[in-house]
């Protein structure tokens, strides 16, 4: 019996008229998300990164050559506020992993670009990240992973459609 089982059992004991089945599902998803986030943070920490800095570097890297985006495009890809993004960018500029360059398509704007050091670092980190993710889901068969992807996608879509 794990922590979620105990909580469900306690509510079932105290309020047997309540259907606490959804509590069990959500409790397990939340616990799993927390464990997965902790495991990913361990990978990032080994490379002196945070999840936030990894997010920016990975977004730039997967955008393809020339590995640069406007701050607005970065915000849209990472779904954080402009103030939060400015903070992240400033830290990465200070670390020499990204740089600000003038935007040739918009003389008033600028682009955030991976430096050579940032490009090399994110390529190393993403290899470790993907390898760790494979280890974390390694207990699941390919069929179980496909089912889990389908279930989580369906639930996410259904929740997004709620009023």
Coordinates of C-alpha atoms in Angstrom, one line a residue, residues 18-122:
X18 CA -17.9 9.8 -2.1
X19 CA -16.5 8.3 -5.3
X20 CA -12.8 8.8 -4.7
X21 CA -11.7 6.9 -7.8
X22 CA -10.8 10.2 -9.6
X23 CA -8.7 11.2 -6.6
X24 CA -6.7 8.0 -7.0
X25 CA -6.1 8.7 -10.7
X26 CA -5.1 12.3 -10.2
X27 CA -3.0 11.5 -7.1
X28 CA -1.0 9.0 -9.0
X29 CA -0.5 11.3 -12.0
X30 CA 0.6 14.1 -9.7
X31 CA 3.0 11.8 -7.8
X32 CA 4.4 10.4 -11.1
X33 CA 4.9 13.9 -12.5
X34 CA 6.8 15.0 -9.3
X35 CA 9.0 11.9 -9.5
X36 CA 9.7 12.4 -13.2
X37 CA 10.5 16.1 -12.7
X38 CA 12.9 15.3 -9.9
X39 CA 14.6 12.8 -12.2
X40 CA 14.9 15.2 -15.1
X41 CA 16.3 17.9 -12.7
X42 CA 19.0 15.5 -11.7
X43 CA 20.1 15.2 -15.3
X44 CA 20.1 19.0 -15.8
X45 CA 22.0 19.6 -12.6
X46 CA 24.8 17.3 -13.8
X47 CA 25.3 19.9 -16.6
X48 CA 24.8 23.0 -14.3
X49 CA 21.4 23.7 -15.8
X50 CA 17.9 24.1 -14.5
X51 CA 14.7 22.8 -16.2
X52 CA 14.1 26.4 -17.2
X53 CA 17.5 26.9 -18.9
X54 CA 17.2 23.5 -20.5
X55 CA 13.8 24.5 -21.9
X56 CA 15.2 27.6 -23.6
X57 CA 18.3 25.8 -25.0
X58 CA 16.3 22.9 -26.2
X59 CA 13.7 25.1 -27.8
X60 CA 16.4 27.0 -29.7
X61 CA 18.2 23.7 -30.7
X62 CA 15.1 22.0 -32.0
X63 CA 14.1 25.0 -34.0
X64 CA 16.8 24.1 -36.5
X65 CA 19.5 26.2 -38.1
X66 CA 20.3 29.0 -37.5
X67 CA 19.1 28.0 -33.9
X68 CA 17.7 31.4 -33.2
X69 CA 14.2 32.7 -32.3
X70 CA 12.7 36.0 -31.3
X71 CA 11.9 36.4 -27.7
X72 CA 8.2 36.3 -28.6
X73 CA 8.6 33.0 -30.4
X74 CA 10.5 31.6 -27.4
X75 CA 7.7 32.7 -25.1
X76 CA 5.1 31.0 -27.3
X77 CA 7.1 27.8 -27.4
X78 CA 7.7 27.7 -23.6
X79 CA 4.5 29.4 -22.4
X80 CA 6.1 31.6 -19.8
X81 CA 5.7 35.4 -19.2
X82 CA 7.9 37.9 -20.9
X83 CA 9.5 38.8 -17.6
X84 CA 10.3 35.2 -16.9
X85 CA 11.8 34.7 -20.3
X86 CA 13.9 37.8 -20.0
X87 CA 15.3 36.4 -16.7
X88 CA 16.1 33.1 -18.4
X89 CA 17.7 34.7 -21.4
X90 CA 19.8 37.1 -19.2
X91 CA 21.2 34.1 -17.2
X92 CA 22.0 32.2 -20.4
X93 CA 23.7 35.2 -21.9
X94 CA 25.8 35.6 -18.8
X95 CA 26.8 31.9 -19.0
X96 CA 27.8 32.3 -22.6
X97 CA 25.2 29.8 -23.9
X98 CA 23.1 32.3 -25.9
X99 CA 23.5 35.7 -27.3
X100 CA 21.2 38.5 -28.5
X101 CA 21.6 39.5 -32.1
X102 CA 19.8 42.1 -34.2
X103 CA 16.9 40.7 -36.1
X104 CA 17.5 41.3 -39.9
X105 CA 13.7 41.0 -40.5
X106 CA 12.8 43.5 -37.8
X107 CA 15.3 46.3 -37.2
X108 CA 13.5 47.1 -33.9
X109 CA 13.8 43.6 -32.6
X110 CA 16.4 41.0 -31.8
X111 CA 16.9 37.2 -31.9
X112 CA 18.1 34.9 -29.2
X113 CA 20.8 32.6 -30.7
X114 CA 22.6 29.6 -29.4
X115 CA 26.3 30.2 -29.1
X116 CA 28.8 27.4 -30.1
X117 CA 29.1 26.6 -26.4
X118 CA 25.3 26.5 -26.0
X119 CA 24.9 24.3 -29.0
X120 CA 27.5 21.8 -27.8
X121 CA 26.0 21.8 -24.3
X122 CA 22.4 21.2 -25.3

